[in-house]
Amino acid sequence: MIIAVDGPAASGKGTIARALARHYHVPHLDTGLLYRAVALTVMRLELDPSIEADAVAACGFDEDLLADAALRDDATGQIASIVSAHPLVRAALLQRQKRFAHQPGGAVLDGRDIGTVIAPDADAKLFIRATPTIRAQRRHAELRARGDDTSYDQVLADIRSRDDRDSSRATAPLVPAIDAAQLDTSFLSIEAAVAKAIALVEARLARAAAMAAPSV
Ligand code: CDP
Ligand code: CDP
């Protein structure tokens, strides 16, 4: 069983994807971390994220980097959205994500293009939304808890510019798959959002089972 969870920054997709993976006992991949690792490598090697060849050179990042706390920095997310717009960067990370999605037993992946590019054949697709100001409040609180003093206004501006860049790029833009169920978490607690996500997945699985059943 493959579950695709997409959505913009701080919409709650990671929280929901982790909970779905626990619920269905399948592994989870946060694909944003891969783009963040490319971004951090670009930053540390003092490469130029807007130059495709520089960003591609950073795709062979050290696996240990996936556990680096600096991946979660606001600045890393911004650079991630610049490197991720390059088609050759997306191509370099494609097979790894496709393999993870299609492993025996299934998987849950969250990102921007899981339902459209990585696993168009997913059994259930969710597109998670929340208003920009609520997403900025959530991300600001997270950053503060980590001792990062980026202002709320800066976080909101960064979220808006990342939304624009991710939605307008030519390759694998942030758009809901036509068969995705949409879930707005703006006014939902984490528990309520997770319960709704499970109900939406169950509805998708039940519909697929009904369509697959032989008619009598
Ligand atoms: O957690 P948050 O939503 O803030 O960001 P993320 O999922 O870690 O993604 C960071 C950036 O990587 C995004 O703004 C996208 O530009 C890029 N990304 C992508 O292009 N495709 C994905 N499947 C996942 C992330
Ligand atoms: O993965 P994504 O960037 O979309 O968001 P996340 O990491 O799942 O959630 C961002 C922050 O919002 C986390 O601190 C969550 O605990 C919080 N959150 C929330 O307050 N209410 C929700 N319904 C979902 C997430």
GROMACS .gro file of C-alpha atoms and ligand atoms in nm:
model
  266
    1MET     CA    1   0.000   0.000   0.000
    2ILE     CA    2   0.144   0.338  -0.105
    3ILE     CA    3   0.017   0.658   0.058
    4ALA     CA    4   0.118   0.993  -0.094
    5VAL     CA    5   0.096   1.304   0.125
    6ASP     CA    6   0.168   1.640  -0.040
    7GLY     CA    7   0.126   2.002   0.059
    8PRO     CA    8   0.300   2.333   0.126
    9ALA     CA    9   0.541   2.419   0.409
   10ALA     CA   10   0.411   2.360   0.763
   11SER     CA   11   0.070   2.243   0.643
   12GLY     CA   12   0.106   1.944   0.874
   13LYS     CA   13   0.188   1.687   0.604
   14GLY     CA   14   0.489   1.543   0.789
   15THR     CA   15   0.296   1.498   1.114
   16ILE     CA   16   0.012   1.328   0.924
   17ALA     CA   17   0.248   1.111   0.715
   18ARG     CA   18   0.433   0.988   1.026
   19ALA     CA   19   0.102   0.906   1.199
   20LEU     CA   20  -0.025   0.719   0.890
   21ALA     CA   21   0.299   0.518   0.875
   22ARG     CA   22   0.255   0.418   1.241
   23HIS     CA   23  -0.113   0.336   1.188
   24TYR     CA   24  -0.054   0.114   0.883
   25HIS     CA   25   0.285  -0.023   1.001
   26VAL     CA   26   0.476   0.088   0.691
   27PRO     CA   27   0.797   0.293   0.660
   28HIS     CA   28   0.788   0.670   0.604
   29LEU     CA   29   1.010   0.900   0.396
   30ASP     CA   30   1.016   1.279   0.439
   31THR     CA   31   1.131   1.366   0.086
   32GLY     CA   32   1.186   1.732   0.179
   33LEU     CA   33   1.490   1.619   0.377
   34LEU     CA   34   1.660   1.505   0.054
   35TYR     CA   35   1.622   1.852  -0.102
   36ARG     CA   36   1.728   2.010   0.229
   37ALA     CA   37   2.043   1.791   0.230
   38VAL     CA   38   2.129   1.910  -0.123
   39ALA     CA   39   2.073   2.269  -0.005
   40LEU     CA   40   2.293   2.229   0.303
   41THR     CA   41   2.570   2.076   0.091
   42VAL     CA   42   2.548   2.369  -0.152
   43MET     CA   43   2.569   2.612   0.142
   44ARG     CA   44   2.863   2.439   0.309
   45LEU     CA   45   3.060   2.408  -0.016
   46GLU     CA   46   2.975   2.772  -0.091
   47LEU     CA   47   2.822   2.676  -0.427
   48ASP     CA   48   2.553   2.882  -0.604
   49PRO     CA   49   2.205   2.722  -0.561
   50SER     CA   50   2.071   2.902  -0.867
   51ILE     CA   51   2.330   2.734  -1.094
   52GLU     CA   52   2.200   2.389  -1.192
   53ALA     CA   53   2.547   2.228  -1.224
   54ASP     CA   54   2.639   2.348  -0.872
   55ALA     CA   55   2.318   2.204  -0.728
   56VAL     CA   56   2.364   1.874  -0.914
   57ALA     CA   57   2.719   1.844  -0.774
   58ALA     CA   58   2.563   1.857  -0.425
   59CYS     CA   59   2.322   1.566  -0.494
   60GLY     CA   60   2.585   1.312  -0.389
   61PHE     CA   61   2.554   1.439  -0.031
   62ASP     CA   62   2.685   1.243   0.265
   63GLU     CA   63   2.405   1.022   0.412
   64ASP     CA   64   2.501   1.136   0.766
   65LEU     CA   65   2.375   1.479   0.667
   66LEU     CA   66   2.015   1.349   0.681
   67ALA     CA   67   2.041   1.362   1.063
   68ASP     CA   68   2.192   1.715   1.076
   69ALA     CA   69   1.983   1.961   1.281
   70ALA     CA   70   2.070   2.245   1.039
   71LEU     CA   71   1.846   2.075   0.780
   72ARG     CA   72   1.547   2.221   0.967
   73ASP     CA   73   1.671   2.582   0.954
   74ASP     CA   74   1.450   2.833   0.776
   75ALA     CA   75   1.742   2.932   0.550
   76THR     CA   76   1.797   2.570   0.446
   77GLY     CA   77   1.430   2.544   0.342
   78GLN     CA   78   1.467   2.853   0.125
   79ILE     CA   79   1.777   2.721  -0.051
   80ALA     CA   80   1.605   2.379  -0.083
   81SER     CA   81   1.327   2.543  -0.280
   82ILE     CA   82   1.585   2.703  -0.515
   83VAL     CA   83   1.782   2.382  -0.580
   84SER     CA   84   1.463   2.174  -0.613
   85ALA     CA   85   1.346   2.377  -0.914
   86HIS     CA   86   1.634   2.240  -1.126
   87PRO     CA   87   1.512   1.942  -1.337
   88LEU     CA   88   1.849   1.764  -1.307
   89VAL     CA   89   1.836   1.784  -0.926
   90ARG     CA   90   1.487   1.630  -0.927
   91ALA     CA   91   1.609   1.362  -1.171
   92ALA     CA   92   1.905   1.280  -0.946
   93LEU     CA   93   1.674   1.215  -0.649
   94LEU     CA   94   1.392   1.044  -0.842
   95GLN     CA   95   1.490   0.675  -0.836
   96ARG     CA   96   1.568   0.673  -0.465
   97GLN     CA   97   1.217   0.803  -0.388
   98LYS     CA   98   1.045   0.574  -0.640
   99ARG     CA   99   1.225   0.271  -0.493
  100PHE     CA  100   1.122   0.370  -0.141
  101ALA     CA  101   0.758   0.414  -0.250
  102HIS     CA  102   0.742   0.082  -0.433
  103GLN     CA  103   0.915  -0.139  -0.175
  104PRO     CA  104   0.737  -0.463  -0.075
  105GLY     CA  105   0.473  -0.395   0.190
  106GLY     CA  106   0.425  -0.032   0.092
  107ALA     CA  107   0.524   0.308   0.229
  108VAL     CA  108   0.410   0.657   0.317
  109LEU     CA  109   0.595   0.950   0.158
  110ASP     CA  110   0.542   1.322   0.208
  111GLY     CA  111   0.659   1.608  -0.011
  112ARG     CA  112   0.536   1.816  -0.303
  113ASP     CA  113   0.516   1.575  -0.599
  114ILE     CA  114   0.452   1.233  -0.443
  115GLY     CA  115   0.102   1.189  -0.586
  116THR     CA  116   0.193   1.343  -0.923
  117VAL     CA  117   0.546   1.219  -1.004
  118ILE     CA  118   0.697   0.979  -0.748
  119ALA     CA  119   0.394   0.753  -0.704
  120PRO     CA  120   0.110   0.848  -0.944
  121ASP     CA  121  -0.010   0.491  -0.877
  122ALA     CA  122  -0.046   0.550  -0.499
  123ASP     CA  123  -0.343   0.374  -0.335
  124ALA     CA  124  -0.435   0.691  -0.146
  125LYS     CA  125  -0.331   1.052  -0.207
  126LEU     CA  126  -0.379   1.338   0.038
  127PHE     CA  127  -0.317   1.706  -0.027
  128ILE     CA  128  -0.277   1.894   0.301
  129ARG     CA  129  -0.349   2.266   0.326
  130ALA     CA  130  -0.358   2.541   0.589
  131THR     CA  131  -0.365   2.921   0.557
  132PRO     CA  132  -0.027   3.092   0.515
  133THR     CA  133  -0.060   3.279   0.847
  134ILE     CA  134  -0.141   2.963   1.042
  135ARG     CA  135   0.148   2.781   0.874
  136ALA     CA  136   0.380   3.070   0.961
  137GLN     CA  137   0.263   3.062   1.326
  138ARG     CA  138   0.334   2.689   1.345
  139ARG     CA  139   0.677   2.715   1.182
  140HIS     CA  140   0.767   3.021   1.394
  141ALA     CA  141   0.680   2.830   1.713
  142GLU     CA  142   0.888   2.533   1.597
  143LEU     CA  143   1.189   2.752   1.519
  144ARG     CA  144   1.161   2.932   1.854
  145ALA     CA  145   1.153   2.599   2.038
  146ARG     CA  146   1.484   2.519   1.866
  147GLY     CA  147   1.637   2.850   1.977
  148ASP     CA  148   1.608   3.007   1.630
  149ASP     CA  149   1.501   3.374   1.666
  150THR     CA  150   1.385   3.431   1.305
  151SER     CA  151   1.092   3.677   1.334
  152TYR     CA  152   0.731   3.580   1.258
  153ASP     CA  153   0.721   3.831   0.970
  154GLN     CA  154   1.033   3.679   0.817
  155VAL     CA  155   0.894   3.325   0.851
  156LEU     CA  156   0.567   3.433   0.684
  157ALA     CA  157   0.755   3.606   0.400
  158ASP     CA  158   0.974   3.297   0.352
  159ILE     CA  159   0.672   3.065   0.346
  160ARG     CA  160   0.499   3.284   0.085
  161SER     CA  161   0.807   3.303  -0.140
  162ARG     CA  162   0.863   2.927  -0.108
  163ASP     CA  163   0.494   2.860  -0.193
  164ASP     CA  164   0.526   3.081  -0.504
  165ARG     CA  165   0.853   2.921  -0.619
  166ASP     CA  166   0.735   2.563  -0.553
  167SER     CA  167   0.399   2.619  -0.727
  168SER     CA  168   0.528   2.803  -1.033
  169ARG     CA  169   0.829   2.590  -1.132
  170ALA     CA  170   0.804   2.401  -1.462
  171THR     CA  171   0.915   2.060  -1.329
  172ALA     CA  172   0.698   1.882  -1.069
  173PRO     CA  173   0.524   2.194  -0.934
  174LEU     CA  174   0.333   2.187  -0.607
  175VAL     CA  175  -0.019   2.108  -0.733
  176PRO     CA  176  -0.271   1.857  -0.599
  177ALA     CA  177  -0.298   1.536  -0.801
  178ILE     CA  178  -0.643   1.526  -0.964
  179ASP     CA  179  -0.729   1.220  -0.756
  180ALA     CA  180  -0.603   1.360  -0.423
  181ALA     CA  181  -0.834   1.406  -0.124
  182GLN     CA  182  -0.781   1.754   0.020
  183LEU     CA  183  -0.757   1.822   0.392
  184ASP     CA  184  -0.738   2.172   0.542
  185THR     CA  185  -0.574   2.150   0.886
  186SER     CA  186  -0.597   2.525   0.966
  187PHE     CA  187  -0.841   2.483   1.252
  188LEU     CA  188  -0.770   2.121   1.343
  189SER     CA  189  -0.567   1.990   1.636
  190ILE     CA  190  -0.299   1.738   1.541
  191GLU     CA  191  -0.521   1.456   1.676
  192ALA     CA  192  -0.823   1.574   1.472
  193ALA     CA  193  -0.612   1.618   1.157
  194VAL     CA  194  -0.468   1.266   1.192
  195ALA     CA  195  -0.815   1.115   1.253
  196LYS     CA  196  -0.949   1.288   0.939
  197ALA     CA  197  -0.648   1.174   0.735
  198ILE     CA  198  -0.702   0.811   0.841
  199ALA     CA  199  -1.073   0.838   0.753
  200LEU     CA  200  -0.987   0.978   0.407
  201VAL     CA  201  -0.736   0.699   0.342
  202GLU     CA  202  -0.988   0.437   0.457
  203ALA     CA  203  -1.250   0.584   0.221
  204ARG     CA  204  -1.003   0.568  -0.071
  205LEU     CA  205  -0.905   0.209   0.007
  206ALA     CA  206  -1.272   0.103   0.041
  207ARG     CA  207  -1.357   0.266  -0.293
  208ALA     CA  208  -1.064   0.096  -0.466
  209ALA     CA  209  -1.169  -0.241  -0.318
  210ALA     CA  210  -1.530  -0.191  -0.434
  211MET     CA  211  -1.413  -0.106  -0.787
  212ALA     CA  212  -1.183  -0.410  -0.796
  213ALA     CA  213  -1.456  -0.649  -0.676
  214PRO     CA  214  -1.613  -0.857  -0.956
  215SER     CA  215  -1.970  -0.744  -1.028
  216VAL     CA  216  -2.241  -1.014  -0.997
  217CDP     O1  217   0.871   2.090   0.586
  217CDP     P1  218   0.853   2.194   0.482
  217CDP     O2  219   0.723   2.177   0.412
  217CDP     O3  220   0.883   2.332   0.530
  217CDP     O4  221   0.964   2.173   0.370
  217CDP     P2  222   1.018   2.040   0.310
  217CDP     O5  223   0.907   1.946   0.282
  217CDP     O6  224   1.132   1.994   0.393
  217CDP     O7  225   1.072   2.087   0.166
  217CDP     C1  226   1.173   2.185   0.151
  217CDP     C2  227   1.171   2.227   0.004
  217CDP     O8  228   1.211   2.114  -0.075
  217CDP     C3  229   1.035   2.267  -0.050
  217CDP     O9  230   1.006   2.406  -0.036
  217CDP     C4  231   1.042   2.228  -0.197
  217CDP    O10  232   1.101   2.329  -0.276
  217CDP     C5  233   1.138   2.109  -0.196
  217CDP     N1  234   1.069   1.980  -0.211
  217CDP     C6  235   1.032   1.942  -0.338
  217CDP    O11  236   1.054   2.016  -0.433
  217CDP     N2  237   0.974   1.821  -0.360
  217CDP     C7  238   0.948   1.739  -0.257
  217CDP     N3  239   0.893   1.619  -0.282
  217CDP     C8  240   0.982   1.778  -0.125
  217CDP     C9  241   1.040   1.900  -0.104
  218CDP     O1  242   0.560   1.863   0.722
  218CDP     P1  243   0.505   2.004   0.724
  218CDP     O2  244   0.610   2.108   0.703
  218CDP     O3  245   0.390   2.022   0.630
  218CDP     O4  246   0.444   2.032   0.867
  218CDP     P2  247   0.465   1.955   1.006
  218CDP     O5  248   0.610   1.948   1.035
  218CDP     O6  249   0.387   1.829   1.009
  218CDP     O7  250   0.392   2.056   1.105
  218CDP     C1  251   0.446   2.184   1.130
  218CDP     C2  252   0.416   2.223   1.275
  218CDP     O8  253   0.277   2.243   1.289
  218CDP     C3  254   0.457   2.113   1.375
  218CDP     O9  255   0.514   2.177   1.488
  218CDP     C4  256   0.325   2.049   1.411
  218CDP    O10  257   0.325   1.999   1.543
  218CDP     C5  258   0.227   2.164   1.398
  218CDP     N1  259   0.091   2.120   1.362
  218CDP     C6  260  -0.017   2.176   1.424
  218CDP    O11  261   0.002   2.261   1.512
  218CDP     N2  262  -0.145   2.137   1.394
  218CDP     C7  263  -0.168   2.047   1.299
  218CDP     N3  264  -0.292   2.011   1.269
  218CDP     C8  265  -0.057   1.990   1.232
  218CDP     C9  266   0.072   2.030   1.264
   0.00000   0.00000   0.00000
